[in-house]
């Protein structure tokens, strides 16, 4: 729970033996065919019922998400209801997907179907427990796979509740299992299990590499949505108020604990003073209205754990302590009591929304290079901290935006349509937003453009296809006489024979 001294729930942590038993049960269910061979329209009907039951359980699920993540209830009231769209989208895919008929030569009818892979393992993180689980789960189930979901050990509650809802919707026993446990134990056992045919993970880059190596040893498929250090570029023609609102949302929603958080804010030099002034005021307003995550008026909650808090503190202290950066706002853990509702900040991992700039105002009258030497310019903090750097030209903005091993998300703020197209084409990111941020839809692919940000993508028809294998069926419809004449390879004589 978000309070360090209060445990309100507990659940079993899966052992390697538990993982093996669960995967084998899922494999048996897959081979049994109750789900894997069910008519696609029947699976679509179940997915629609999943959406309906999820909708009916929203108050309970929202409360659990707030309790286990510490994210503000206003965020969860916006996010959790949207998850029904994924079940409905993939139900529609099942009902409307067309089967390819290929132009094979001769009297051959060649059609392609998509078959489920088998047992697939989903490894979900703590920051969006339900959202990311459902993004993976809906296409995996739609394709007919048997799914084993391991939620983060920090946030297992809503996944367990989701399992009961899907059972009530008609997902057969064994077709979906929830297996709480620790990453190095349960996660590692799942990723390396020889019966698992695909692993889909969202998490840090180091963990993604380890999981990918384990899955690769079994030649299992892999989708990995990993780290990010998203740039947000503001050009001089942008409306300052709109840009500041976009920065605040892109940077501080979920207390900055998102892989596409706009943590590197690049601002055209002439706009920088006005933007910083307005951004400081916006950040102060957020900090002033922080309180209990259950309070609908609270703007931002705590970080999820002591480990996450220590990571943020270390990166900020390094940047400021080395003299390469100065904190315009924030830069420290919150203590005392909330102005909003009296919440004792010392009982949670609250960290002030923070703006870092180069020392000695380099971002205004120099090239801002000092802050580019800090760890926080390159490493993912996963907290409410942004670095603001100035630039002079469009080319410099693109160079700074791409100065990262990550390439997941990016944002551009401009009123120049030509500029929006030019810059978006040059930024190395799998998702680029213009004059908005964090937009997410079941139909829109979501994945990294650089290796450190992952492999493959979520959402859209591509995600559904990634949970299937193609099966090509070729039927010869020539007459018996034609086949006898053309297909006797070993007939007497030296006449020509066909090939292919």
Short mmCIF file of C-alpha atoms in Angstrom, two decimals:
data_model
loop_
_atom_site.label_atom_id
_atom_site.label_comp_id
_atom_site.label_asym_id
_atom_site.label_seq_id
_atom_site.Cartn_x
_atom_site.Cartn_y
_atom_site.Cartn_z
CA UNK A 1 0.00 0.00 0.00
CA UNK A 2 1.06 3.60 -0.52
CA UNK A 3 1.51 4.15 3.22
CA UNK A 4 4.75 2.63 4.43
CA UNK A 5 3.38 1.51 7.79
CA UNK A 6 0.10 -0.01 6.68
CA UNK A 7 -0.41 -3.47 5.17
CA UNK A 8 -4.02 -4.04 4.18
CA UNK A 9 -3.81 -7.03 1.84
CA UNK A 10 -1.61 -10.05 1.31
CA UNK A 11 -1.32 -12.76 -1.34
CA UNK A 12 0.74 -15.85 -2.03
CA UNK A 13 4.05 -15.38 -3.90
CA UNK A 14 4.44 -18.06 -6.54
CA UNK A 15 7.40 -20.42 -6.37
CA UNK A 16 9.06 -22.04 -9.40
CA UNK A 17 6.98 -25.13 -8.62
CA UNK A 18 3.80 -23.03 -8.70
CA UNK A 19 4.86 -21.59 -12.05
CA UNK A 20 5.49 -25.03 -13.51
CA UNK A 21 2.13 -26.36 -12.31
CA UNK A 22 0.28 -23.32 -13.65
CA UNK A 23 1.97 -23.41 -17.05
CA UNK A 24 1.31 -27.13 -17.42
CA UNK A 25 -2.35 -26.63 -16.51
CA UNK A 26 -2.56 -23.83 -19.08
CA UNK A 27 -0.93 -26.06 -21.69
CA UNK A 28 -3.43 -28.83 -20.97
CA UNK A 29 -6.30 -26.33 -21.28
CA UNK A 30 -4.90 -25.08 -24.58
CA UNK A 31 -4.63 -28.60 -25.96
CA UNK A 32 -8.13 -29.37 -24.70
CA UNK A 33 -9.48 -26.73 -27.08
CA UNK A 34 -12.31 -25.26 -25.01
CA UNK A 35 -10.87 -21.80 -25.75
CA UNK A 36 -8.22 -22.32 -28.42
CA UNK A 37 -10.63 -24.05 -30.80
CA UNK A 38 -13.76 -22.15 -29.84
CA UNK A 39 -15.43 -20.36 -32.79
CA UNK A 40 -14.03 -16.85 -33.15
CA UNK A 41 -17.49 -15.32 -32.73
CA UNK A 42 -17.87 -17.21 -29.45
CA UNK A 43 -14.56 -15.78 -28.22
CA UNK A 44 -15.70 -12.33 -29.34
CA UNK A 45 -18.90 -12.68 -27.30
CA UNK A 46 -16.85 -13.56 -24.21
CA UNK A 47 -14.57 -10.54 -24.71
CA UNK A 48 -17.63 -8.31 -24.92
CA UNK A 49 -18.89 -9.81 -21.66
CA UNK A 50 -15.46 -9.12 -20.14
CA UNK A 51 -15.93 -5.47 -21.03
CA UNK A 52 -19.42 -5.39 -19.53
CA UNK A 53 -18.36 -7.02 -16.26
CA UNK A 54 -15.31 -4.77 -16.03
CA UNK A 55 -17.62 -1.79 -16.42
CA UNK A 56 -19.80 -3.04 -13.58
CA UNK A 57 -16.80 -3.48 -11.27
CA UNK A 58 -15.29 -0.03 -11.88
CA UNK A 59 -15.79 1.43 -8.38
CA UNK A 60 -14.06 -1.54 -6.75
CA UNK A 61 -11.24 -1.67 -9.29
CA UNK A 62 -10.57 2.07 -9.10
CA UNK A 63 -10.36 1.94 -5.32
CA UNK A 64 -7.92 -1.00 -5.48
CA UNK A 65 -5.73 0.75 -8.06
CA UNK A 66 -5.52 3.84 -5.86
CA UNK A 67 -4.73 1.79 -2.76
CA UNK A 68 -1.96 -0.30 -4.29
CA UNK A 69 -0.27 2.28 -6.53
CA UNK A 70 -0.80 5.53 -4.62
CA UNK A 71 -1.98 7.20 -7.82
CA UNK A 72 -4.65 9.82 -7.38
CA UNK A 73 -8.24 8.72 -7.65
CA UNK A 74 -8.90 11.39 -10.29
CA UNK A 75 -6.33 9.65 -12.54
CA UNK A 76 -7.80 6.21 -11.97
CA UNK A 77 -11.34 7.46 -12.61
CA UNK A 78 -10.10 8.61 -16.00
CA UNK A 79 -7.96 5.58 -16.87
CA UNK A 80 -9.72 2.45 -15.63
CA UNK A 81 -13.07 2.99 -17.45
CA UNK A 82 -11.16 3.24 -20.74
CA UNK A 83 -9.98 -0.36 -20.47
CA UNK A 84 -13.27 -1.75 -21.74
CA UNK A 85 -12.26 -0.44 -25.16
CA UNK A 86 -9.49 -3.06 -25.52
CA UNK A 87 -11.82 -5.99 -24.99
CA UNK A 88 -14.37 -4.52 -27.39
CA UNK A 89 -11.75 -3.64 -30.00
CA UNK A 90 -10.34 -7.16 -30.16
CA UNK A 91 -13.83 -8.65 -30.12
CA UNK A 92 -14.46 -6.56 -33.24
CA UNK A 93 -11.18 -7.77 -34.77
CA UNK A 94 -12.37 -11.36 -34.34
CA UNK A 95 -15.69 -10.60 -36.03
CA UNK A 96 -14.28 -8.67 -38.97
CA UNK A 97 -10.82 -10.03 -39.77
CA UNK A 98 -10.60 -11.27 -43.35
CA UNK A 99 -8.73 -14.39 -44.44
CA UNK A 100 -6.12 -14.03 -47.18
CA UNK A 101 -6.53 -15.95 -50.43
CA UNK A 102 -3.18 -16.02 -52.22
CA UNK A 103 -2.69 -15.99 -56.03
CA UNK A 104 -0.93 -19.37 -56.20
CA UNK A 105 -0.27 -20.64 -59.74
CA UNK A 106 -2.25 -23.56 -61.09
CA UNK A 107 -5.51 -25.06 -59.87
CA UNK A 108 -4.65 -24.50 -56.22
CA UNK A 109 -6.67 -22.75 -53.54
CA UNK A 110 -4.21 -21.25 -51.01
CA UNK A 111 -5.71 -19.60 -47.93
CA UNK A 112 -4.05 -18.36 -44.74
CA UNK A 113 -5.46 -18.62 -41.25
CA UNK A 114 -4.08 -17.44 -37.94
CA UNK A 115 -3.70 -19.97 -35.17
CA UNK A 116 -2.97 -19.34 -31.47
CA UNK A 117 0.58 -19.92 -30.24
CA UNK A 118 -0.17 -21.87 -27.06
CA UNK A 119 0.76 -20.76 -23.55
CA UNK A 120 1.81 -17.10 -23.38
CA UNK A 121 3.25 -15.29 -20.36
CA UNK A 122 2.41 -11.66 -19.60
CA UNK A 123 4.66 -9.76 -17.18
CA UNK A 124 3.03 -6.48 -16.09
CA UNK A 125 4.61 -3.57 -14.16
CA UNK A 126 3.44 -1.57 -11.15
CA UNK A 127 2.72 1.80 -12.72
CA UNK A 128 -0.41 0.93 -14.74
CA UNK A 129 -1.40 -2.46 -13.31
CA UNK A 130 -4.75 -2.91 -15.05
CA UNK A 131 -4.12 -0.86 -18.17
CA UNK A 132 -0.97 -2.68 -19.24
CA UNK A 133 -2.34 -6.09 -18.26
CA UNK A 134 -5.49 -5.55 -20.35
CA UNK A 135 -3.50 -4.17 -23.32
CA UNK A 136 -1.65 -7.48 -23.47
CA UNK A 137 -4.46 -9.77 -22.34
CA UNK A 138 -7.17 -8.74 -24.81
CA UNK A 139 -5.28 -9.62 -28.02
CA UNK A 140 -3.73 -12.73 -26.43
CA UNK A 141 -7.14 -14.11 -25.47
CA UNK A 142 -8.73 -13.02 -28.73
CA UNK A 143 -6.20 -15.14 -30.61
CA UNK A 144 -7.13 -18.22 -28.56
CA UNK A 145 -4.03 -18.57 -26.41
CA UNK A 146 -3.82 -19.81 -22.82
CA UNK A 147 -2.57 -16.83 -20.83
CA UNK A 148 -0.59 -16.66 -17.59
CA UNK A 149 -0.36 -13.14 -16.14
CA UNK A 150 2.23 -12.22 -13.53
CA UNK A 151 1.47 -8.78 -12.09
CA UNK A 152 4.09 -6.74 -10.26
CA UNK A 153 4.67 -7.89 -6.71
CA UNK A 154 3.85 -4.30 -5.71
CA UNK A 155 0.42 -4.23 -7.38
CA UNK A 156 -1.22 -7.68 -7.69
CA UNK A 157 -4.70 -6.90 -6.37
CA UNK A 158 -6.53 -5.72 -9.47
CA UNK A 159 -5.06 -8.54 -11.57
CA UNK A 160 -6.49 -11.08 -9.14
CA UNK A 161 -9.87 -9.37 -9.28
CA UNK A 162 -9.67 -9.30 -13.07
CA UNK A 163 -9.18 -13.06 -13.09
CA UNK A 164 -12.48 -13.57 -11.29
CA UNK A 165 -14.27 -11.21 -13.68
CA UNK A 166 -12.98 -13.03 -16.76
CA UNK A 167 -14.01 -16.38 -15.32
CA UNK A 168 -17.52 -15.01 -14.80
CA UNK A 169 -17.50 -13.71 -18.38
CA UNK A 170 -16.93 -17.22 -19.71
CA UNK A 171 -13.17 -17.60 -20.10
CA UNK A 172 -12.64 -21.33 -19.40
CA UNK A 173 -10.52 -22.64 -16.55
CA UNK A 174 -6.87 -22.72 -17.54
CA UNK A 175 -7.27 -20.25 -20.40
CA UNK A 176 -6.39 -17.39 -18.04
CA UNK A 177 -4.38 -17.61 -14.82
CA UNK A 178 -3.04 -14.90 -12.52
CA UNK A 179 0.21 -15.78 -10.78
CA UNK A 180 1.43 -13.16 -8.26
CA UNK A 181 5.10 -13.39 -7.41
CA UNK A 182 8.50 -11.76 -7.46
CA UNK A 183 10.22 -11.01 -10.73
CA UNK A 184 13.50 -12.86 -10.06
CA UNK A 185 11.54 -15.97 -8.98
CA UNK A 186 8.14 -16.25 -10.66
CA UNK A 187 8.97 -13.94 -13.57
CA UNK A 188 12.20 -15.73 -14.36
CA UNK A 189 10.54 -19.16 -14.13
CA UNK A 190 7.77 -18.06 -16.50
CA UNK A 191 10.09 -16.51 -19.06
CA UNK A 192 12.29 -19.60 -19.18
CA UNK A 193 9.57 -22.29 -19.12
CA UNK A 194 9.84 -24.54 -22.19
CA UNK A 195 6.06 -24.68 -22.68
CA UNK A 196 5.72 -20.87 -22.91
CA UNK A 197 5.61 -19.88 -26.57
CA UNK A 198 5.58 -16.11 -26.13
CA UNK A 199 6.62 -13.67 -23.41
CA UNK A 200 5.20 -10.13 -23.33
CA UNK A 201 6.87 -7.87 -20.78
CA UNK A 202 6.67 -4.22 -19.80
CA UNK A 203 9.44 -3.03 -17.50
CA UNK A 204 12.95 -1.65 -17.27
CA UNK A 205 15.53 -2.21 -19.98
CA UNK A 206 17.84 -4.39 -17.85
CA UNK A 207 14.97 -6.66 -16.84
CA UNK A 208 13.78 -6.79 -20.45
CA UNK A 209 17.17 -7.97 -21.66
CA UNK A 210 17.27 -10.73 -19.05
CA UNK A 211 13.74 -11.86 -19.85
CA UNK A 212 14.46 -11.75 -23.58
CA UNK A 213 17.53 -13.95 -23.11
CA UNK A 214 15.51 -16.48 -21.09
CA UNK A 215 12.72 -16.59 -23.68
CA UNK A 216 15.19 -16.75 -26.54
CA UNK A 217 16.77 -19.89 -25.12
CA UNK A 218 13.46 -21.65 -25.89
CA UNK A 219 13.01 -19.78 -29.19
CA UNK A 220 9.86 -18.27 -27.71
CA UNK A 221 8.52 -15.07 -29.20
CA UNK A 222 9.07 -11.79 -27.36
CA UNK A 223 7.33 -8.45 -27.11
CA UNK A 224 9.07 -6.04 -24.75
CA UNK A 225 7.99 -2.49 -23.95
CA UNK A 226 10.90 -1.12 -21.95
CA UNK A 227 12.55 2.13 -20.90
CA UNK A 228 12.03 5.67 -22.08
CA UNK A 229 13.45 9.16 -21.74
CA UNK A 230 10.94 11.04 -23.82
CA UNK A 231 11.80 14.45 -25.26
CA UNK A 232 9.14 17.14 -25.46
CA UNK A 233 10.08 19.89 -27.93
CA UNK A 234 8.45 23.33 -27.69
CA UNK A 235 8.97 25.66 -30.63
CA UNK A 236 8.65 29.44 -30.51
CA UNK A 237 5.35 29.48 -32.36
CA UNK A 238 3.61 27.29 -29.78
CA UNK A 239 1.05 28.74 -27.40
CA UNK A 240 2.88 28.93 -24.05
CA UNK A 241 -0.16 28.10 -21.94
CA UNK A 242 -1.03 25.03 -24.00
CA UNK A 243 2.58 23.87 -23.99
CA UNK A 244 2.89 24.25 -20.21
CA UNK A 245 -0.31 22.29 -19.68
CA UNK A 246 1.06 19.60 -21.98
CA UNK A 247 4.39 19.48 -20.16
CA UNK A 248 2.72 19.24 -16.77
CA UNK A 249 0.47 16.40 -17.89
CA UNK A 250 3.16 14.56 -19.82
CA UNK A 251 5.63 14.85 -16.96
CA UNK A 252 3.68 14.56 -13.72
CA UNK A 253 0.73 12.24 -14.39
CA UNK A 254 1.24 9.04 -12.37
CA UNK A 255 3.88 10.99 -10.40
CA UNK A 256 6.11 10.70 -13.45
CA UNK A 257 6.09 6.90 -13.24
CA UNK A 258 5.40 6.27 -16.92
CA UNK A 259 7.75 5.04 -19.62
CA UNK A 260 6.72 7.86 -21.95
CA UNK A 261 6.88 10.67 -19.35
CA UNK A 262 8.19 13.88 -20.95
CA UNK A 263 11.33 14.06 -18.83
CA UNK A 264 13.53 16.06 -21.25
CA UNK A 265 11.83 19.35 -22.14
CA UNK A 266 13.52 21.23 -24.99
CA UNK A 267 12.41 24.84 -25.48
CA UNK A 268 13.30 27.31 -28.23
CA UNK A 269 15.45 29.98 -26.59
CA UNK A 270 13.19 32.97 -27.18
CA UNK A 271 10.24 31.25 -25.50
CA UNK A 272 12.22 29.90 -22.56
CA UNK A 273 11.84 32.69 -19.94
CA UNK A 274 8.06 32.94 -20.34
CA UNK A 275 7.64 29.18 -20.38
CA UNK A 276 9.77 28.62 -17.26
CA UNK A 277 7.84 31.28 -15.35
CA UNK A 278 4.51 29.70 -16.22
CA UNK A 279 5.80 26.16 -15.66
CA UNK A 280 7.13 27.07 -12.19
CA UNK A 281 3.71 28.44 -11.26
CA UNK A 282 1.98 25.31 -12.58
CA UNK A 283 4.37 23.04 -10.67
CA UNK A 284 3.87 25.00 -7.45
CA UNK A 285 0.12 24.67 -7.92
CA UNK A 286 0.44 20.89 -8.22
CA UNK A 287 2.60 20.63 -5.10
CA UNK A 288 0.20 22.80 -3.11
CA UNK A 289 -2.70 20.46 -3.95
CA UNK A 290 -1.01 17.15 -3.17
CA UNK A 291 -2.58 15.00 -0.49
CA UNK A 292 -4.20 11.63 0.05
CA UNK A 293 -4.49 9.69 -3.23
CA UNK A 294 -8.09 8.91 -2.26
CA UNK A 295 -8.94 12.62 -2.20
CA UNK A 296 -10.59 13.61 -5.54
CA UNK A 297 -8.95 17.05 -5.26
CA UNK A 298 -5.41 15.67 -4.91
CA UNK A 299 -3.29 16.36 -7.99
CA UNK A 300 -0.39 13.93 -7.56
CA UNK A 301 0.31 10.94 -5.35
CA UNK A 302 3.45 9.33 -3.91
CA UNK A 303 5.97 7.11 -5.62
CA UNK A 304 5.21 3.43 -5.38
CA UNK A 305 8.03 2.28 -3.08
CA UNK A 306 11.10 3.21 -1.05
CA UNK A 307 13.27 1.80 -3.84
CA UNK A 308 11.66 4.08 -6.41
CA UNK A 309 12.03 7.10 -4.12
CA UNK A 310 15.73 6.32 -3.60
CA UNK A 311 16.25 6.10 -7.38
CA UNK A 312 14.74 9.55 -7.93
CA UNK A 313 16.64 11.10 -5.01
CA UNK A 314 19.95 9.67 -6.23
CA UNK A 315 19.59 11.08 -9.75
CA UNK A 316 18.46 14.54 -8.61
CA UNK A 317 21.14 14.74 -5.92
CA UNK A 318 23.77 13.76 -8.48
CA UNK A 319 22.71 16.48 -10.91
CA UNK A 320 22.50 19.22 -8.28
CA UNK A 321 25.39 18.01 -6.13
CA UNK A 322 27.87 18.01 -9.01
CA UNK A 323 27.02 21.62 -9.79
CA UNK A 324 25.71 20.77 -13.23
CA UNK A 325 22.07 21.59 -12.48
CA UNK A 326 19.88 23.67 -10.21
CA UNK A 327 16.35 22.84 -9.06
CA UNK A 328 13.99 25.69 -9.92
CA UNK A 329 11.25 23.87 -8.00
CA UNK A 330 11.16 20.77 -5.82
CA UNK A 331 14.21 18.56 -5.64
CA UNK A 332 13.40 16.85 -2.36
CA UNK A 333 11.18 14.37 -0.58
CA UNK A 334 8.05 15.90 0.93
CA UNK A 335 7.70 16.07 4.70
CA UNK A 336 5.16 17.62 7.03
CA UNK A 337 1.44 17.75 6.34
CA UNK A 338 -0.57 18.48 3.23
CA UNK A 339 -2.11 21.92 2.82
CA UNK A 340 -4.96 20.21 1.01
CA UNK A 341 -6.16 17.63 3.53
CA UNK A 342 -3.58 17.22 6.29
CA UNK A 343 -2.06 13.99 4.92
CA UNK A 344 1.22 13.18 6.68
CA UNK A 345 3.68 13.10 3.79
CA UNK A 346 6.29 11.30 5.90
CA UNK A 347 4.08 8.19 5.83
CA UNK A 348 4.36 7.87 2.08
CA UNK A 349 6.99 8.22 -0.64
CA UNK A 350 5.94 11.71 -1.75
CA UNK A 351 8.40 13.66 -3.90
CA UNK A 352 7.91 17.24 -5.02
CA UNK A 353 7.33 17.90 -8.72
CA UNK A 354 10.77 19.08 -9.80
CA UNK A 355 12.21 21.25 -12.58
CA UNK A 356 15.96 21.04 -13.22
CA UNK A 357 17.89 23.46 -15.43
CA UNK A 358 21.57 23.96 -16.17
CA UNK A 359 23.64 25.76 -13.58
CA UNK A 360 24.25 29.52 -14.06
CA UNK A 361 21.26 29.88 -16.38
CA UNK A 362 23.17 28.26 -19.22
CA UNK A 363 19.84 27.23 -20.67
CA UNK A 364 19.08 30.92 -21.25
CA UNK A 365 22.37 32.54 -22.19
CA UNK A 366 24.66 29.62 -23.05
CA UNK A 367 24.46 26.22 -24.64
CA UNK A 368 23.15 24.34 -21.59
CA UNK A 369 25.85 21.71 -21.85
CA UNK A 370 26.40 21.17 -18.13
CA UNK A 371 23.07 19.46 -17.53
CA UNK A 372 23.67 17.25 -20.56
CA UNK A 373 26.54 15.69 -18.61
CA UNK A 374 24.30 14.52 -15.77
CA UNK A 375 23.00 11.01 -15.25
CA UNK A 376 19.42 12.28 -15.13
CA UNK A 377 19.70 13.52 -18.73
CA UNK A 378 20.27 9.92 -19.83
CA UNK A 379 18.87 7.61 -17.14
CA UNK A 380 15.19 6.91 -16.54
CA UNK A 381 14.24 8.40 -13.15
CA UNK A 382 10.63 7.20 -13.20
CA UNK A 383 9.51 10.04 -10.98
CA UNK A 384 8.19 13.63 -11.12
CA UNK A 385 11.40 15.24 -12.37
CA UNK A 386 11.98 17.09 -15.64
CA UNK A 387 15.09 18.60 -17.20
CA UNK A 388 14.61 21.80 -19.21
CA UNK A 389 17.15 22.77 -21.88
CA UNK A 390 17.10 25.58 -24.43
CA UNK A 391 17.86 25.29 -28.15
CA UNK A 392 18.39 27.75 -31.01
CA UNK A 393 17.57 25.89 -34.22
CA UNK A 394 15.28 23.12 -35.39
CA UNK A 395 18.31 21.00 -36.22
CA UNK A 396 19.65 21.41 -32.68
CA UNK A 397 16.26 20.46 -31.25
CA UNK A 398 16.21 17.23 -33.24
CA UNK A 399 19.79 16.44 -32.21
CA UNK A 400 18.98 16.93 -28.52
CA UNK A 401 15.74 14.95 -28.80
CA UNK A 402 17.63 11.99 -30.30
CA UNK A 403 20.48 12.19 -27.77
CA UNK A 404 19.33 9.08 -25.92
CA UNK A 405 19.57 5.31 -26.09
CA UNK A 406 15.79 5.25 -25.65
CA UNK A 407 13.23 5.79 -28.38
CA UNK A 408 9.75 5.13 -27.05
CA UNK A 409 7.76 8.39 -26.88
CA UNK A 410 8.21 12.03 -27.90
CA UNK A 411 6.16 15.22 -28.00
CA UNK A 412 6.20 18.31 -30.23
CA UNK A 413 4.43 21.60 -29.56
CA UNK A 414 4.12 23.91 -32.55
CA UNK A 415 1.46 25.68 -34.57
CA UNK A 416 3.50 25.23 -37.77
CA UNK A 417 2.09 22.17 -39.55
CA UNK A 418 5.07 21.85 -41.88
CA UNK A 419 7.42 21.94 -38.92
CA UNK A 420 5.35 19.30 -37.12
CA UNK A 421 5.75 16.93 -40.07
CA UNK A 422 9.45 17.67 -40.57
CA UNK A 423 10.42 17.18 -36.95
CA UNK A 424 8.20 14.18 -36.26
CA UNK A 425 9.82 12.39 -39.20
CA UNK A 426 13.30 12.98 -37.74
CA UNK A 427 12.68 12.14 -34.09
CA UNK A 428 13.65 8.57 -33.28
CA UNK A 429 10.63 7.37 -31.30
CA UNK A 430 7.96 4.76 -31.78
CA UNK A 431 5.22 7.20 -30.72
CA UNK A 432 5.30 10.93 -31.42
CA UNK A 433 2.53 13.26 -30.30
CA UNK A 434 2.00 16.77 -31.69
CA UNK A 435 0.27 19.29 -29.42
CA UNK A 436 -0.84 16.49 -27.08
CA UNK A 437 0.69 13.72 -24.98
CA UNK A 438 0.01 10.23 -23.57
CA UNK A 439 -2.75 9.53 -26.09
CA UNK A 440 -3.46 5.80 -26.21
CA UNK A 441 -6.03 3.86 -28.21
CA UNK A 442 -6.51 0.11 -28.81
CA UNK A 443 -6.03 0.67 -32.54
CA UNK A 444 -2.78 2.69 -32.28
CA UNK A 445 0.54 0.79 -32.21
CA UNK A 446 2.67 1.45 -29.13
CA UNK A 447 6.33 0.40 -29.07
CA UNK A 448 9.92 1.57 -29.14
CA UNK A 449 12.09 2.61 -32.09
CA UNK A 450 15.42 1.88 -30.36
CA UNK A 451 16.57 -1.36 -28.76
CA UNK A 452 16.67 0.04 -25.21
CA UNK A 453 12.96 0.80 -25.51
CA UNK A 454 11.99 -2.70 -26.52
CA UNK A 455 10.97 -5.11 -29.25
CA UNK A 456 7.62 -5.24 -31.04
CA UNK A 457 4.55 -3.20 -30.19
CA UNK A 458 1.26 -3.29 -28.35
CA UNK A 459 -2.19 -2.31 -29.65
CA UNK A 460 -3.71 -2.58 -33.08
CA UNK A 461 -4.02 -5.51 -35.43
CA UNK A 462 -0.24 -5.98 -35.16
CA UNK A 463 -0.53 -7.01 -31.50
CA UNK A 464 -3.20 -9.56 -32.36
CA UNK A 465 -1.03 -10.98 -35.13
CA UNK A 466 1.93 -11.19 -32.75
CA UNK A 467 -0.08 -13.64 -30.63
CA UNK A 468 -0.71 -15.92 -33.61
CA UNK A 469 1.17 -18.06 -36.08
CA UNK A 470 0.22 -18.12 -39.75
CA UNK A 471 -1.05 -21.38 -41.22
CA UNK A 472 -1.05 -21.74 -44.98
CA UNK A 473 -3.42 -24.35 -46.47
CA UNK A 474 -3.12 -25.32 -50.16
CA UNK A 475 -5.90 -27.35 -51.78
CA UNK A 476 -5.53 -28.89 -55.23
CA UNK A 477 -8.88 -28.69 -57.02
CA UNK A 478 -7.76 -30.04 -60.39
CA UNK A 479 -9.67 -33.04 -61.72
CA UNK A 480 -8.36 -36.55 -61.20
CA UNK A 481 -7.43 -36.77 -64.88
CA UNK A 482 -5.50 -33.49 -64.77
CA UNK A 483 -3.66 -34.54 -61.62
CA UNK A 484 -2.76 -37.94 -63.06
CA UNK A 485 -1.29 -36.23 -66.09
CA UNK A 486 0.62 -33.52 -64.25
CA UNK A 487 1.60 -35.00 -60.89
CA UNK A 488 3.26 -38.33 -61.75
CA UNK A 489 6.81 -37.37 -60.98
CA UNK A 490 8.21 -40.81 -61.60
CA UNK A 491 6.37 -41.69 -64.79
CA UNK A 492 8.12 -43.59 -67.54
CA UNK A 493 10.04 -41.48 -69.98
CA UNK A 494 12.03 -38.25 -69.78
CA UNK A 495 9.26 -35.68 -70.11
CA UNK A 496 9.11 -32.46 -68.16
CA UNK A 497 7.81 -32.45 -64.58
CA UNK A 498 6.50 -29.58 -62.52
CA UNK A 499 8.18 -28.09 -59.48
CA UNK A 500 6.19 -25.97 -57.05
#
